[in-house]
mmCIF file of C-alpha atoms in Angstrom:
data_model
loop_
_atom_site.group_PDB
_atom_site.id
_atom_site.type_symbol
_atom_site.label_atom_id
_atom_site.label_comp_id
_atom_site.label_asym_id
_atom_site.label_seq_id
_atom_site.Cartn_x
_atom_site.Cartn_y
_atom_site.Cartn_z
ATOM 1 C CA UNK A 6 -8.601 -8.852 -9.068
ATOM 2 C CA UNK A 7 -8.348 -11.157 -5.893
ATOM 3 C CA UNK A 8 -10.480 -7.862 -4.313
ATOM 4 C CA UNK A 9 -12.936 -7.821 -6.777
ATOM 5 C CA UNK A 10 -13.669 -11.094 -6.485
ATOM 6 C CA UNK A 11 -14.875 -11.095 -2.694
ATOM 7 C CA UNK A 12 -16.009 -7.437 -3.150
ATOM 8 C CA UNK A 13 -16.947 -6.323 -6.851
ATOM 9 C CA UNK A 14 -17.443 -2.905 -7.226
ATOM 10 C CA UNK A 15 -18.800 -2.892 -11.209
ATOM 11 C CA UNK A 16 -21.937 -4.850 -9.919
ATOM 12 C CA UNK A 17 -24.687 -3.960 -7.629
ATOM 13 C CA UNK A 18 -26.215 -0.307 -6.569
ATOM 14 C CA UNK A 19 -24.517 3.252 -6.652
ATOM 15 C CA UNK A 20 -24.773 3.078 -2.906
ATOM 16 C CA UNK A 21 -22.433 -0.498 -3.025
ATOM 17 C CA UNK A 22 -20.122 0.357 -5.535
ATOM 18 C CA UNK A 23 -19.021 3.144 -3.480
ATOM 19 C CA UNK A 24 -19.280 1.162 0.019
ATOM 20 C CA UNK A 25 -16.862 -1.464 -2.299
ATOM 21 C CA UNK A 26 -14.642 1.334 -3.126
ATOM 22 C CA UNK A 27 -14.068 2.177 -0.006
ATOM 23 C CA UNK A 28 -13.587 -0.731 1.231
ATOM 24 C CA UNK A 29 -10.852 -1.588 -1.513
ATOM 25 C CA UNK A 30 -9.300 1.329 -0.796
ATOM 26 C CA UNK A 31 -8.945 1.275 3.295
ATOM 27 C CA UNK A 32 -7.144 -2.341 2.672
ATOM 28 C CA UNK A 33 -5.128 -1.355 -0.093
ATOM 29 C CA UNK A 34 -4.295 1.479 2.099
ATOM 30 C CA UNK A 35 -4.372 0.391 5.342
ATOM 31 C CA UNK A 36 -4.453 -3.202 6.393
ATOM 32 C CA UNK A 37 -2.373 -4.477 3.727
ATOM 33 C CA UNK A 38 0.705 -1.376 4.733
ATOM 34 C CA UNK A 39 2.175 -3.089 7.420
ATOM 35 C CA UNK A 40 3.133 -6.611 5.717
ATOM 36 C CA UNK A 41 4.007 -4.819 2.930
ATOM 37 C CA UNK A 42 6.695 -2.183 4.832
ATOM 38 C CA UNK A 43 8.207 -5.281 6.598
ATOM 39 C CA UNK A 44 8.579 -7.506 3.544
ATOM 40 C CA UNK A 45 10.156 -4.603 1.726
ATOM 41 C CA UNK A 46 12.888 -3.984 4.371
ATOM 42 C CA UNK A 47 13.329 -7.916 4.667
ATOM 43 C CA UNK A 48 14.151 -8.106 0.963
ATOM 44 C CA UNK A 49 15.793 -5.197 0.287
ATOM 45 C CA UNK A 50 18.019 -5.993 2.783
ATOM 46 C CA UNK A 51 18.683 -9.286 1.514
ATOM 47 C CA UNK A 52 19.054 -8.190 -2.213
ATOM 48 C CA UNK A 53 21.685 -5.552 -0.821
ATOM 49 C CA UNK A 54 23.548 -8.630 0.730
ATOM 50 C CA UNK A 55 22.950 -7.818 4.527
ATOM 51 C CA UNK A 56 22.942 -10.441 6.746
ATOM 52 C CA UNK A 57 19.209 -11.363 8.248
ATOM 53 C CA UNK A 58 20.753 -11.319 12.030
ATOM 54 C CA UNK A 59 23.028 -9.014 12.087
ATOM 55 C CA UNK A 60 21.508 -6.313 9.922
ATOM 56 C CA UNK A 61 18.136 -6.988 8.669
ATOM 57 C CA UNK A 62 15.965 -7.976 11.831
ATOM 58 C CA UNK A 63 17.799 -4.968 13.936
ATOM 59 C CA UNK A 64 17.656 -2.472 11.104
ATOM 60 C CA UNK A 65 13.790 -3.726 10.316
ATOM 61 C CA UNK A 66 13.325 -2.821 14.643
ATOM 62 C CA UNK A 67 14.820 0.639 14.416
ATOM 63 C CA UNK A 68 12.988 1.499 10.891
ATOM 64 C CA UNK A 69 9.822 -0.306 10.973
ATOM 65 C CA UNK A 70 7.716 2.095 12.555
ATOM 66 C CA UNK A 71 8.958 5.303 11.224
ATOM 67 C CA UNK A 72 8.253 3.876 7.503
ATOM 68 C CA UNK A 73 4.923 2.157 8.158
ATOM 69 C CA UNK A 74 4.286 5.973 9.576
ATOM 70 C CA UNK A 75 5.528 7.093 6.475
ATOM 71 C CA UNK A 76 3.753 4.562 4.488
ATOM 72 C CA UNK A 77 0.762 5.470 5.954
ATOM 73 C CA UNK A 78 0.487 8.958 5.594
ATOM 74 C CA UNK A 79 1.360 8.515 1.516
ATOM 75 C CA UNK A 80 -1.420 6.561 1.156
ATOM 76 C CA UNK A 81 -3.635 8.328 2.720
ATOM 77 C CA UNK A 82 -2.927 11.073 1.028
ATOM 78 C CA UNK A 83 -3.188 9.199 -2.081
ATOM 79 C CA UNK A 84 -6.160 7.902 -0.835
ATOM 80 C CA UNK A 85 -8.885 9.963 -3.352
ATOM 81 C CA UNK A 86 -7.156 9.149 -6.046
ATOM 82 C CA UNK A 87 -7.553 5.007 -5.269
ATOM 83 C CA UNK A 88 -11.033 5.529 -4.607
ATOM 84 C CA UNK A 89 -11.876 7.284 -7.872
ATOM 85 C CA UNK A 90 -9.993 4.452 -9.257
ATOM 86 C CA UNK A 91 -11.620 1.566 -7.802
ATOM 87 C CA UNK A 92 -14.822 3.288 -8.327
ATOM 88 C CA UNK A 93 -14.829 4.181 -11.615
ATOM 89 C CA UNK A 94 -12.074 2.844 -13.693
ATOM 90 C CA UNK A 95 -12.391 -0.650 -15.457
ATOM 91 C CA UNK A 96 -10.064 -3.165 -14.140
ATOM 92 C CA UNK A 97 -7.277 -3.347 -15.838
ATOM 93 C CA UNK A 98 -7.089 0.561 -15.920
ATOM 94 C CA UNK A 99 -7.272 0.460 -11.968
ATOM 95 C CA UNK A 100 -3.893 -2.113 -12.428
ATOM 96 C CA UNK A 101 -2.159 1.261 -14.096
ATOM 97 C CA UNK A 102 -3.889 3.926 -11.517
ATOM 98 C CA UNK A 103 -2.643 1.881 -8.880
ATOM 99 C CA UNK A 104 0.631 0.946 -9.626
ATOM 100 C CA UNK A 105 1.403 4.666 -10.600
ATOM 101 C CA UNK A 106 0.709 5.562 -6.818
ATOM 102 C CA UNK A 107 2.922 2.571 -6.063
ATOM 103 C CA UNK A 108 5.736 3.521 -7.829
ATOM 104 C CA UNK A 109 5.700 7.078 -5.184
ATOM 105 C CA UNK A 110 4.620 4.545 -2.335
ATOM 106 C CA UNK A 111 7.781 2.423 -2.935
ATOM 107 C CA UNK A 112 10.153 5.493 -3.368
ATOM 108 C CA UNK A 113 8.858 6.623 0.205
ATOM 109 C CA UNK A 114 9.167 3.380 1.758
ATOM 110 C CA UNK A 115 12.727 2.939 0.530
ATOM 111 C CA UNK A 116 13.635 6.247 1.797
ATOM 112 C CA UNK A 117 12.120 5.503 5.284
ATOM 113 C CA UNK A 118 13.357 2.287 5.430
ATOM 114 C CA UNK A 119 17.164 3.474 4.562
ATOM 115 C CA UNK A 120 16.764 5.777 7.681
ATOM 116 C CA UNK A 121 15.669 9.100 5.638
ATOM 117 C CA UNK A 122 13.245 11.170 8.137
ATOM 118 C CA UNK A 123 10.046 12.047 6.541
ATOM 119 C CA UNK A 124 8.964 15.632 8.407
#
């Protein structure tokens, strides 16, 4: 919503609903990934009762990269499938769309983030 409120795609020409779409989706995708991979490891680790010094902010060094890389390539390849639904879908069926690709976004963040080597 907060993205369709500085960008709308429903209004405007074919030409800037797509432009829109693809703007959603590259920071949905992109720009948003890395906040997102850190905050993850930050409270998982907390929720699993690790200690932020000794086991969160080294275990966030050795993992952060390797997950945002893992991060990144599932949303890219998930990518198509955000644009159709920021293009085309109404808003609150983008909500579902979206959070269905979450759900596999998540599961590969965890596993990166737990040390699992995506190949």
């Amino acid at each position: 919503d907060y993205f369709e409120s500085i960008l709308p795609v429903e209004s405007g020409s074919e030409l800037y609903r797509s432009f829109a779409a693809m703007v959603h989706v590259f920071l949905d995708c992109v720009a948003l990934d890395g906040l997102f991979v850190a905050s993850t490891i930050i409270v998982g680790g907390i929720f699993e009762g690790h200690s932020l010094t000794s086991h969160i902010l080294p275990n966030l060094k050795h993992t952060y990269f390797s997950a945002l890389r893992a991060a990144l390539l599932t949303n890219l390849s998930f990518a198509p499938v955000e644009f159709l639904s920021f293009r085309f879908l109404p808003l609150p069926l983008r909500v579902l769309s979206v959070n269905a690709v979450d759900l596999v976004w998540n599961g590969v963040v965890s596993f990166a983030s737990h040390g699992g080597e995506l190949r």
